[in-house]
PDB file of C-alpha atoms in Angstrom:
ATOM      1  CA  SER K 329       0.000   0.000   0.000  1.00 49.00           C
ATOM      2  CA  ILE K 330       1.085   3.596  -0.569  1.00 46.00           C
ATOM      3  CA  GLN K 331       0.324   6.734   1.389  1.00 46.00           C
ATOM      4  CA  GLU K 332      -2.774   8.642   0.256  1.00 47.00           C
ATOM      5  CA  VAL K 333      -1.962  11.618  -1.941  1.00 41.00           C
ATOM      6  CA  ILE K 334      -4.384  14.547  -2.262  1.00 48.00           C
ATOM      7  CA  VAL K 335      -4.002  16.440  -5.521  1.00 44.00           C
ATOM      8  CA  ARG K 336      -5.126  20.068  -5.240  1.00 63.00           C
ATOM      9  CA  THR K 337      -5.805  22.519  -8.035  1.00 68.00           C
ATOM     10  CA  LYS K 338      -3.719  25.663  -8.465  1.00 83.00           C
ATOM     11  CA  ASP K 339      -6.346  27.502 -10.488  1.00 91.00           C
ATOM     12  CA  PRO K 340      -7.613  30.379  -8.263  1.00 94.00           C
ATOM     13  CA  ASN K 341     -10.723  30.926 -10.402  1.00 94.00           C
ATOM     14  CA  LEU K 342     -11.726  27.276 -10.041  1.00 94.00           C
ATOM     15  CA  ILE K 343     -11.070  27.302  -6.283  1.00 94.00           C
ATOM     16  CA  LEU K 344     -13.253  30.392  -5.846  1.00 95.00           C
ATOM     17  CA  GLU K 345     -15.967  28.975  -8.093  1.00 94.00           C
ATOM     18  CA  LYS K 346     -16.113  25.765  -6.037  1.00 94.00           C
ATOM     19  CA  ALA K 347     -16.087  27.776  -2.782  1.00 95.00           C
ATOM     20  CA  VAL K 348     -19.118  29.753  -3.922  1.00 95.00           C
ATOM     21  CA  GLU K 349     -20.892  26.561  -4.994  1.00 93.00           C
ATOM     22  CA  ARG K 350     -20.421  25.195  -1.455  1.00 94.00           C
ATOM     23  CA  ILE K 351     -21.836  28.244   0.343  1.00 93.00           C
ATOM     24  CA  GLU K 352     -25.214  26.569   0.848  1.00 91.00           C
ATOM     25  CA  LYS K 353     -23.459  23.582   2.448  1.00 92.00           C
ATOM     26  CA  ASN K 354     -20.831  25.441   4.493  1.00 94.00           C
ATOM     27  CA  TYR K 355     -22.974  28.269   5.913  1.00 93.00           C
ATOM     28  CA  HIS K 356     -26.209  28.414   7.847  1.00 86.00           C
ATOM     29  CA  THR K 357     -28.432  29.714   5.041  1.00 81.00           C
ATOM     30  CA  GLN K 358     -31.557  27.576   5.237  1.00 81.00           C
ATOM     31  CA  THR K 359     -33.165  29.086   8.325  1.00 85.00           C
ATOM     32  CA  PRO K 360     -32.917  32.478  10.085  1.00 90.00           C
ATOM     33  CA  ILE K 361     -30.166  33.066  12.637  1.00 92.00           C
ATOM     34  CA  LEU K 362     -29.693  35.571  15.434  1.00 94.00           C
ATOM     35  CA  LEU K 363     -26.251  36.911  16.332  1.00 95.00           C
ATOM     36  CA  THR K 364     -25.486  38.771  19.541  1.00 93.00           C
ATOM     37  CA  SER K 365     -22.524  41.048  18.914  1.00 93.00           C
ATOM     38  CA  PHE K 366     -20.469  43.883  20.314  1.00 93.00           C
ATOM     39  CA  TYR K 367     -20.056  46.951  18.076  1.00 94.00           C
ATOM     40  CA  ARG K 368     -17.713  49.918  18.393  1.00 93.00           C
ATOM     41  CA  GLU K 369     -16.882  53.071  16.431  1.00 92.00           C
ATOM     42  CA  THR K 370     -13.919  55.347  17.193  1.00 91.00           C
ATOM     43  CA  ILE K 371     -12.632  58.587  15.684  1.00 89.00           C
ATOM     44  CA  LYS K 372      -9.135  59.959  16.188  1.00 88.00           C
ATOM     45  CA  LYS K 373      -7.626  63.266  15.152  1.00 85.00           C
ATOM     46  CA  GLU K 374      -3.998  62.405  14.451  1.00 81.00           C
ATOM     47  CA  GLU K 375      -3.333  60.237  17.548  1.00 81.00           C
ATOM     48  CA  GLN K 376      -5.848  61.936  19.849  1.00 83.00           C
ATOM     49  CA  LEU K 377      -9.143  60.151  20.462  1.00 84.00           C
ATOM     50  CA  THR K 378     -12.149  62.425  19.885  1.00 85.00           C
ATOM     51  CA  SER K 379     -15.102  60.040  20.199  1.00 86.00           C
ATOM     52  CA  VAL K 380     -16.073  56.473  21.028  1.00 88.00           C
ATOM     53  CA  SER K 381     -19.499  54.916  20.570  1.00 89.00           C
ATOM     54  CA  GLU K 382     -20.291  51.309  21.318  1.00 89.00           C
ATOM     55  CA  ALA K 383     -23.234  48.998  21.690  1.00 90.00           C
ATOM     56  CA  LEU K 384     -24.464  45.534  22.385  1.00 90.00           C
ATOM     57  CA  ILE K 385     -26.537  44.550  19.346  1.00 93.00           C
ATOM     58  CA  LYS K 386     -28.551  41.675  17.951  1.00 95.00           C
ATOM     59  CA  ILE K 387     -28.392  40.927  14.229  1.00 95.00           C
ATOM     60  CA  TYR K 388     -31.262  39.099  12.563  1.00 94.00           C
ATOM     61  CA  LYS K 389     -30.231  37.238   9.407  1.00 92.00           C
ATOM     62  CA  PRO K 390     -33.152  35.877   7.353  1.00 89.00           C
ATOM     63  CA  ASN K 391     -32.897  32.737   5.279  1.00 81.00           C
ATOM     64  CA  ASN K 392     -34.189  34.382   2.114  1.00 64.00           C
ATOM     65  CA  LYS K 393     -33.180  37.951   1.399  1.00 58.00           C
ATOM     66  CA  PHE K 394     -35.552  38.155  -1.550  1.00 53.00           C
ATOM     67  CA  PHE K 395     -38.379  38.507   0.945  1.00 71.00           C
ATOM     68  CA  GLN K 396     -36.678  39.910   4.048  1.00 78.00           C
ATOM     69  CA  SER K 397     -33.664  42.067   4.813  1.00 87.00           C
ATOM     70  CA  PRO K 398     -31.233  41.715   7.731  1.00 91.00           C
ATOM     71  CA  GLN K 399     -32.110  43.735  10.819  1.00 93.00           C
ATOM     72  CA  ILE K 400     -30.140  45.145  13.742  1.00 94.00           C
ATOM     73  CA  LYS K 401     -31.554  45.810  17.186  1.00 94.00           C
ATOM     74  CA  VAL K 402     -29.535  47.885  19.652  1.00 92.00           C
ATOM     75  CA  LEU K 403     -29.837  46.492  23.174  1.00 88.00           C
ATOM     76  CA  LYS K 404     -27.538  48.935  24.938  1.00 86.00           C
ATOM     77  CA  SER K 405     -25.392  51.767  23.678  1.00 87.00           C
ATOM     78  CA  ARG K 406     -23.253  54.623  24.924  1.00 85.00           C
ATOM     79  CA  LYS K 407     -20.845  57.236  23.649  1.00 85.00           C
ATOM     80  CA  THR K 408     -18.171  59.579  24.873  1.00 82.00           C
ATOM     81  CA  ILE K 409     -17.067  62.699  22.990  1.00 78.00           C
ATOM     82  CA  ASP K 410     -14.236  65.106  23.743  1.00 75.00           C
ATOM     83  CA  TYR K 411     -15.973  68.419  23.173  1.00 59.00           C
ATOM     84  CA  SER K 412     -12.765  70.295  23.988  1.00 65.00           C
ATOM     85  CA  LYS K 413     -11.574  69.410  20.482  1.00 56.00           C
ATOM     86  CA  LYS K 414     -13.640  71.496  18.038  1.00 53.00           C
ATOM     87  CA  ASP K 415     -12.728  69.217  15.180  1.00 52.00           C
ATOM     88  CA  SER K 416     -14.380  66.271  16.883  1.00 47.00           C
ATOM     89  CA  VAL K 417     -17.732  67.248  15.326  1.00 47.00           C
ATOM     90  CA  MET K 418     -16.331  67.716  11.827  1.00 60.00           C
ATOM     91  CA  LEU K 419     -16.230  64.063  10.912  1.00 72.00           C
ATOM     92  CA  LYS K 420     -18.763  61.355  11.586  1.00 79.00           C
ATOM     93  CA  LEU K 421     -19.052  57.905  10.105  1.00 80.00           C
ATOM     94  CA  LYS K 422     -22.034  57.329   7.856  1.00 81.00           C
ATOM     95  CA  ALA K 423     -24.018  54.116   8.177  1.00 80.00           C
ATOM     96  CA  GLY K 424     -21.572  52.126  10.293  1.00 87.00           C
ATOM     97  CA  LEU K 425     -24.228  49.550  11.197  1.00 91.00           C
ATOM     98  CA  GLU K 426     -25.203  49.219   7.562  1.00 91.00           C
ATOM     99  CA  ALA K 427     -21.525  48.707   6.692  1.00 91.00           C
ATOM    100  CA  ILE K 428     -21.150  45.664   8.934  1.00 92.00           C
ATOM    101  CA  LEU K 429     -24.043  44.009   7.106  1.00 92.00           C
ATOM    102  CA  PHE K 430     -22.535  44.852   3.714  1.00 92.00           C
ATOM    103  CA  LEU K 431     -19.163  43.457   4.809  1.00 94.00           C
ATOM    104  CA  ASP K 432     -20.686  40.045   5.387  1.00 95.00           C
ATOM    105  CA  ILE K 433     -19.095  39.209   2.046  1.00 95.00           C
ATOM    106  CA  VAL K 434     -20.539  35.694   1.798  1.00 94.00           C
ATOM    107  CA  ASP K 435     -24.111  36.688   2.546  1.00 91.00           C
ATOM    108  CA  GLU K 436     -23.959  39.836   0.413  1.00 90.00           C
ATOM    109  CA  ARG K 437     -21.973  38.199  -2.417  1.00 92.00           C
ATOM    110  CA  ILE K 438     -19.617  41.181  -2.618  1.00 94.00           C
ATOM    111  CA  SER K 439     -18.284  41.908  -6.111  1.00 94.00           C
ATOM    112  CA  PHE K 440     -15.078  39.869  -5.912  1.00 95.00           C
ATOM    113  CA  ILE K 441     -17.149  36.792  -4.968  1.00 95.00           C
ATOM    114  CA  ASN K 442     -20.212  37.410  -7.113  1.00 93.00           C
ATOM    115  CA  ALA K 443     -20.120  35.307 -10.282  1.00 90.00           C
ATOM    116  CA  HIS K 444     -21.571  38.166 -12.347  1.00 91.00           C
ATOM    117  CA  ASN K 445     -18.728  40.516 -11.392  1.00 92.00           C
ATOM    118  CA  ARG K 446     -15.749  38.182 -11.190  1.00 89.00           C
ATOM    119  CA  GLY K 447     -14.802  39.064 -14.753  1.00 91.00           C
ATOM    120  CA  LEU K 448     -13.924  42.529 -13.452  1.00 94.00           C
ATOM    121  CA  TYR K 449     -11.126  41.045 -11.319  1.00 96.00           C
ATOM    122  CA  SER K 450      -7.932  39.126 -11.843  1.00 96.00           C
ATOM    123  CA  TYR K 451      -7.084  36.393  -9.312  1.00 97.00           C
ATOM    124  CA  SER K 452      -3.873  34.631  -8.356  1.00 96.00           C
ATOM    125  CA  LEU K 453      -3.075  31.826  -5.928  1.00 95.00           C
ATOM    126  CA  ASP K 454      -0.457  33.282  -3.586  1.00 91.00           C
ATOM    127  CA  ASP K 455       0.173  30.380  -1.274  1.00 84.00           C
ATOM    128  CA  ILE K 456      -1.189  27.672   0.956  1.00 87.00           C
ATOM    129  CA  SER K 457      -0.933  29.229   4.381  1.00 89.00           C
ATOM    130  CA  TYR K 458      -2.441  29.345   7.882  1.00 87.00           C
ATOM    131  CA  PHE K 459      -5.369  31.595   8.894  1.00 87.00           C
ATOM    132  CA  ASN K 460      -7.284  31.418  12.175  1.00 84.00           C
ATOM    133  CA  GLN K 461      -5.721  28.026  12.947  1.00 85.00           C
ATOM    134  CA  LYS K 462      -6.738  26.540   9.582  1.00 88.00           C
ATOM    135  CA  ASP K 463      -4.817  25.602   6.446  1.00 91.00           C
ATOM    136  CA  VAL K 464      -6.066  27.859   3.682  1.00 93.00           C
ATOM    137  CA  TYR K 465      -5.667  28.834   0.072  1.00 95.00           C
ATOM    138  CA  VAL K 466      -4.605  32.485  -0.110  1.00 96.00           C
ATOM    139  CA  ILE K 467      -6.103  34.028  -3.233  1.00 96.00           C
ATOM    140  CA  SER K 468      -5.181  37.595  -4.168  1.00 97.00           C
ATOM    141  CA  PHE K 469      -7.459  39.709  -6.324  1.00 97.00           C
ATOM    142  CA  GLU K 470      -7.328  43.136  -7.947  1.00 95.00           C
ATOM    143  CA  PRO K 471      -9.356  45.097 -10.498  1.00 94.00           C
ATOM    144  CA  ALA K 472      -8.805  43.883 -14.060  1.00 92.00           C
ATOM    145  CA  LYS K 473     -11.061  46.340 -15.882  1.00 83.00           C
ATOM    146  CA  GLU K 474     -12.202  49.943 -15.682  1.00 82.00           C
ATOM    147  CA  THR K 475     -15.751  50.322 -14.449  1.00 85.00           C
ATOM    148  CA  THR K 476     -17.957  52.899 -12.776  1.00 84.00           C
ATOM    149  CA  MET K 477     -18.539  50.611  -9.788  1.00 86.00           C
ATOM    150  CA  PRO K 478     -15.941  50.606  -6.982  1.00 88.00           C
ATOM    151  CA  LEU K 479     -13.665  47.565  -7.042  1.00 92.00           C
ATOM    152  CA  TYR K 480     -11.420  46.161  -4.333  1.00 95.00           C
ATOM    153  CA  THR K 481      -7.903  44.823  -3.958  1.00 96.00           C
ATOM    154  CA  GLY K 482      -7.113  42.193  -1.354  1.00 97.00           C
ATOM    155  CA  LYS K 483      -6.866  38.552  -0.281  1.00 97.00           C
ATOM    156  CA  LEU K 484      -9.352  35.731   0.300  1.00 97.00           C
ATOM    157  CA  TYR K 485      -8.704  32.887   2.742  1.00 97.00           C
ATOM    158  CA  ILE K 486     -10.391  29.619   1.727  1.00 96.00           C
ATOM    159  CA  ASN K 487     -10.322  26.514   3.908  1.00 94.00           C
ATOM    160  CA  LEU K 488      -8.325  23.729   2.252  1.00 93.00           C
ATOM    161  CA  GLU K 489     -10.581  20.951   3.522  1.00 91.00           C
ATOM    162  CA  ASN K 490     -14.107  22.147   2.771  1.00 93.00           C
ATOM    163  CA  LEU K 491     -13.513  25.242   0.586  1.00 94.00           C
ATOM    164  CA  ALA K 492     -15.300  27.521   3.053  1.00 95.00           C
ATOM    165  CA  ILE K 493     -14.418  31.201   2.708  1.00 97.00           C
ATOM    166  CA  ILE K 494     -13.263  31.894   6.252  1.00 96.00           C
ATOM    167  CA  GLY K 495     -11.746  35.346   5.886  1.00 96.00           C
ATOM    168  CA  ALA K 496     -10.830  38.285   3.688  1.00 97.00           C
ATOM    169  CA  GLU K 497      -8.712  41.419   3.833  1.00 97.00           C
ATOM    170  CA  PHE K 498      -9.311  44.079   1.207  1.00 97.00           C
ATOM    171  CA  HIS K 499      -9.208  47.800   0.460  1.00 96.00           C
ATOM    172  CA  LEU K 500     -10.163  50.446  -2.070  1.00 91.00           C
ATOM    173  CA  ASN K 501      -7.401  52.078  -4.083  1.00 86.00           C
ATOM    174  CA  LYS K 502      -7.363  55.824  -4.692  1.00 80.00           C
ATOM    175  CA  GLU K 503      -9.504  55.778  -7.833  1.00 81.00           C
ATOM    176  CA  ASN K 504     -12.164  53.653  -6.158  1.00 83.00           C
ATOM    177  CA  ILE K 505     -12.161  55.637  -2.908  1.00 85.00           C
ATOM    178  CA  ASP K 506     -13.154  58.739  -4.856  1.00 79.00           C
ATOM    179  CA  LYS K 507     -16.183  56.864  -6.230  1.00 77.00           C
ATOM    180  CA  VAL K 508     -17.607  56.187  -2.773  1.00 80.00           C
ATOM    181  CA  SER K 509     -16.274  59.130  -0.751  1.00 76.00           C
ATOM    182  CA  GLU K 510     -19.697  60.707  -0.220  1.00 75.00           C
ATOM    183  CA  SER K 511     -21.080  57.469   1.194  1.00 78.00           C
ATOM    184  CA  LEU K 512     -18.322  57.182   3.809  1.00 78.00           C
ATOM    185  CA  ILE K 513     -18.506  60.434   5.763  1.00 75.00           C
ATOM    186  CA  ILE K 514     -20.619  63.461   6.551  1.00 72.00           C
ATOM    187  CA  LYS K 515     -19.185  66.943   6.992  1.00 64.00           C
ATOM    188  CA  LYS K 516     -21.025  69.407   9.163  1.00 63.00           C
ATOM    189  CA  LYS K 517     -19.704  72.785   7.944  1.00 68.00           C
ATOM    190  CA  TRP K 518     -19.491  74.351   4.498  1.00 70.00           C
ATOM    191  CA  ASP K 519     -15.896  75.565   5.007  1.00 75.00           C
ATOM    192  CA  ILE K 520     -14.504  72.093   5.690  1.00 78.00           C
ATOM    193  CA  LYS K 521     -13.054  69.915   2.941  1.00 81.00           C
ATOM    194  CA  VAL K 522     -12.957  66.185   3.621  1.00 82.00           C
ATOM    195  CA  LYS K 523     -10.889  63.892   1.412  1.00 84.00           C
ATOM    196  CA  PRO K 524     -10.696  60.110   1.966  1.00 86.00           C
ATOM    197  CA  LYS K 525      -7.117  58.786   1.906  1.00 89.00           C
ATOM    198  CA  THR K 526      -7.267  55.070   2.720  1.00 91.00           C
ATOM    199  CA  THR K 527      -9.801  52.359   3.499  1.00 92.00           C
ATOM    200  CA  SER K 528      -9.199  48.804   4.641  1.00 95.00           C
ATOM    201  CA  TYR K 529     -11.583  46.052   5.684  1.00 96.00           C
ATOM    202  CA  TYR K 530     -11.306  42.714   7.446  1.00 97.00           C
ATOM    203  CA  VAL K 531     -13.889  39.955   7.871  1.00 97.00           C
ATOM    204  CA  SER K 532     -13.712  36.444   9.320  1.00 96.00           C
ATOM    205  CA  TYR K 533     -16.100  33.529   9.818  1.00 96.00           C
ATOM    206  CA  LYS K 534     -16.178  30.956  12.588  1.00 93.00           C
ATOM    207  CA  ASN K 535     -17.284  27.328  12.517  1.00 93.00           C
ATOM    208  CA  SER K 536     -19.936  26.252  14.987  1.00 90.00           C
ATOM    209  CA  ASN K 537     -21.462  22.764  14.799  1.00 88.00           C
ATOM    210  CA  GLY K 538     -20.301  22.294  11.235  1.00 90.00           C
ATOM    211  CA  LYS K 539     -21.606  25.613   9.863  1.00 93.00           C
ATOM    212  CA  TYR K 540     -19.855  28.946   9.429  1.00 95.00           C
ATOM    213  CA  TYR K 541     -21.113  32.231  10.870  1.00 95.00           C
ATOM    214  CA  LEU K 542     -20.050  35.848  10.714  1.00 95.00           C
ATOM    215  CA  ASN K 543     -17.471  36.310  13.454  1.00 95.00           C
ATOM    216  CA  HIS K 544     -15.416  39.495  13.172  1.00 95.00           C
ATOM    217  CA  ILE K 545     -15.587  42.623  11.005  1.00 96.00           C
ATOM    218  CA  ARG K 546     -13.332  45.659  11.081  1.00 95.00           C
ATOM    219  CA  GLY K 547     -13.143  48.753   8.905  1.00 94.00           C
ATOM    220  CA  ASP K 548     -10.399  51.388   9.056  1.00 94.00           C
ATOM    221  CA  LEU K 549     -10.678  54.659   7.166  1.00 91.00           C
ATOM    222  CA  THR K 550      -8.347  57.657   7.038  1.00 91.00           C
ATOM    223  CA  PHE K 551      -9.411  61.134   5.951  1.00 88.00           C
ATOM    224  CA  LYS K 552      -7.664  64.457   5.445  1.00 86.00           C
ATOM    225  CA  ILE K 553      -9.681  67.371   6.791  1.00 84.00           C
ATOM    226  CA  ARG K 554      -8.753  70.906   5.814  1.00 82.00           C
ATOM    227  CA  ARG K 555     -10.439  74.227   6.507  1.00 78.00           C
ATOM    228  CA  LYS K 556     -11.009  76.631   3.649  1.00 77.00           C
ATOM    229  CA  GLY K 557      -7.948  78.855   3.209  1.00 76.00           C
ATOM    230  CA  GLU K 558      -5.586  76.521   5.087  1.00 77.00           C
ATOM    231  CA  LEU K 559      -2.639  74.936   3.293  1.00 76.00           C
ATOM    232  CA  PHE K 560      -2.468  71.883   5.518  1.00 81.00           C
ATOM    233  CA  GLY K 561      -5.044  69.750   7.219  1.00 82.00           C
ATOM    234  CA  ASP K 562      -5.297  67.052   9.869  1.00 84.00           C
ATOM    235  CA  ASP K 563      -5.551  63.302   9.453  1.00 88.00           C
ATOM    236  CA  PHE K 564      -8.578  61.662  11.010  1.00 88.00           C
ATOM    237  CA  HIS K 565      -8.741  57.912  11.547  1.00 91.00           C
ATOM    238  CA  VAL K 566     -12.185  56.306  11.751  1.00 90.00           C
ATOM    239  CA  SER K 567     -12.685  52.677  12.692  1.00 92.00           C
ATOM    240  CA  PHE K 568     -15.696  50.460  13.224  1.00 93.00           C
ATOM    241  CA  GLU K 569     -15.620  46.911  14.513  1.00 94.00           C
ATOM    242  CA  MET K 570     -17.989  44.086  15.378  1.00 94.00           C
ATOM    243  CA  VAL K 571     -17.390  40.748  17.090  1.00 94.00           C
ATOM    244  CA  THR K 572     -20.032  38.040  17.460  1.00 93.00           C
ATOM    245  CA  ASN K 573     -20.480  36.730  20.963  1.00 89.00           C
ATOM    246  CA  ASN K 574     -23.434  34.350  20.636  1.00 91.00           C
ATOM    247  CA  ILE K 575     -25.305  32.502  17.867  1.00 93.00           C
ATOM    248  CA  ARG K 576     -28.904  31.276  17.951  1.00 93.00           C
ATOM    249  CA  THR K 577     -30.448  29.109  15.256  1.00 90.00           C
ATOM    250  CA  GLN K 578     -33.714  27.977  16.866  1.00 89.00           C
ATOM    251  CA  ASN K 579     -37.042  29.793  17.339  1.00 89.00           C
ATOM    252  CA  ILE K 580     -35.876  32.956  15.562  1.00 90.00           C
ATOM    253  CA  ASN K 581     -38.294  35.768  14.709  1.00 89.00           C
ATOM    254  CA  LYS K 582     -37.652  39.076  12.989  1.00 90.00           C
ATOM    255  CA  PHE K 583     -37.686  42.258  15.066  1.00 92.00           C
ATOM    256  CA  LYS K 584     -40.642  44.610  15.242  1.00 92.00           C
ATOM    257  CA  SER K 585     -40.184  47.671  13.067  1.00 89.00           C
ATOM    258  CA  ASP K 586     -40.015  50.034  16.044  1.00 90.00           C
ATOM    259  CA  GLU K 587     -37.195  47.953  17.584  1.00 91.00           C
ATOM    260  CA  THR K 588     -34.786  48.137  14.652  1.00 91.00           C
ATOM    261  CA  ALA K 589     -31.880  50.553  14.356  1.00 90.00           C
ATOM    262  CA  LYS K 590     -31.746  53.100  11.531  1.00 89.00           C
ATOM    263  CA  LEU K 591     -28.937  51.473   9.579  1.00 88.00           C
ATOM    264  CA  HIS K 592     -28.270  54.292   7.116  1.00 85.00           C
ATOM    265  CA  LYS K 593     -28.087  56.951   9.838  1.00 85.00           C
ATOM    266  CA  ILE K 594     -25.080  58.083  11.859  1.00 86.00           C
ATOM    267  CA  PHE K 595     -24.841  55.675  14.780  1.00 88.00           C
ATOM    268  CA  ILE K 596     -23.380  58.076  17.345  1.00 87.00           C
ATOM    269  CA  GLU K 597     -26.278  60.498  16.790  1.00 85.00           C
ATOM    270  CA  GLN K 598     -28.786  57.767  17.650  1.00 84.00           C
ATOM    271  CA  ILE K 599     -27.325  57.236  21.114  1.00 83.00           C
ATOM    272  CA  GLY K 600     -29.089  58.996  23.949  1.00 72.00           C
ATOM    273  CA  LYS K 601     -27.722  60.198  27.229  1.00 63.00           C
ATOM    274  CA  TYR K 602     -24.930  58.365  28.991  1.00 60.00           C
ATOM    275  CA  ASP K 603     -25.999  55.252  30.879  1.00 63.00           C
ATOM    276  CA  SER K 604     -23.955  55.128  34.070  1.00 63.00           C
ATOM    277  CA  GLU K 605     -25.008  51.523  34.646  1.00 68.00           C
ATOM    278  CA  PHE K 606     -24.155  50.376  31.100  1.00 65.00           C
ATOM    279  CA  TRP K 607     -21.792  47.575  32.150  1.00 61.00           C
ATOM    280  CA  GLY K 608     -22.317  47.687  35.891  1.00 64.00           C
ATOM    281  CA  ASP K 609     -18.983  47.136  37.654  1.00 57.00           C
ATOM    282  CA  TYR K 610     -17.224  47.104  34.271  1.00 50.00           C
ATOM    283  CA  ASN K 611     -18.546  50.504  33.217  1.00 53.00           C
ATOM    284  CA  TYR K 612     -15.553  52.078  31.501  1.00 51.00           C
ATOM    285  CA  ILE K 613     -14.360  52.415  27.930  1.00 51.00           C
ATOM    286  CA  LYS K 614     -10.928  51.281  26.809  1.00 57.00           C
ATOM    287  CA  ALA K 615     -10.926  52.765  23.336  1.00 54.00           C
ATOM    288  CA  ASN K 616      -7.557  51.353  22.295  1.00 60.00           C
ATOM    289  CA  GLU K 617      -8.265  47.907  23.718  1.00 64.00           C
ATOM    290  CA  PRO K 618      -8.586  45.180  21.051  1.00 67.00           C
ATOM    291  CA  ILE K 619     -12.262  44.380  20.683  1.00 62.00           C
ATOM    292  CA  GLN K 620     -11.692  40.663  21.299  1.00 62.00           C
ATOM    293  CA  LYS K 621     -10.222  41.530  24.700  1.00 65.00           C
ATOM    294  CA  THR K 622     -13.205  43.795  25.407  1.00 64.00           C
ATOM    295  CA  ILE K 623     -15.529  40.905  24.648  1.00 59.00           C
ATOM    296  CA  ARG K 624     -13.666  38.646  27.070  1.00 62.00           C
ATOM    297  CA  ARG K 625     -13.703  41.352  29.720  1.00 59.00           C
ATOM    298  CA  LEU K 626     -17.436  41.963  29.337  1.00 57.00           C
ATOM    299  CA  ASN K 627     -18.506  38.439  28.470  1.00 56.00           C
ATOM    300  CA  SER K 628     -20.186  37.754  31.779  1.00 48.00           C
ATOM    301  CA  ARG K 629     -22.320  40.845  31.270  1.00 52.00           C
ATOM    302  CA  ILE K 630     -23.587  40.048  27.797  1.00 45.00           C
TER     303      ILE K 630
END
């Protein structure tokens, strides 16, 4: 007898095609699911923190988006703003909650996964590597054609064993940032010019009982803000992040309309007065703390 040999393809387009074909098998798509997650937005001027907003949320994912859309319900939320910095009100993130739904790249079939748009990209197999404790194909992609729609550059991580897409890192280049700049930010004064500089996104999925679920999303955006008449401006760094803490797959119902968050609105403006009992004995914000550590620190309270 000889040792078993597994022959793997090196064609990145075929690997991605097979991964998409296996989405129904690898992910929980047949029935609704409910995710309990922690969400945070931060804004920094240069290296100085100007605002933090965070919340405990529930995300309803339907099984058929042709008839229902995902929903988010905010259970608890709070914010802190440094009003001593005038520029803290000049930049606010648009639709952060909506963004975390869009960045569920498997569920939303983002352009570099969508079969109808894959012709707009070129793909290459970089390596067989290790991602989140799994052996993975690392597939790089970049725009291959000019188009009016924004295209991304980045990497996909596909599980070697079952071809599940378990992660992605991607960004918009300069030309594509300009196409979506108005959808990223809101400026509050006419004499302020806001120019996006960089965007980067990260998403990962976690296996639970044989099915994959949305686990971690992070977006990082950098803007240059300049007042009219000034030669130089300041760099602002905006980040939003979500980590799933709990998954339910049984007895799931959609939220009532009056319970859902306004996804396209500015999240920090939807938060009311400060809740001094937000986390009980753990009621303090560590803005620079990795969100996974925050989850562990607050886990007993969720």
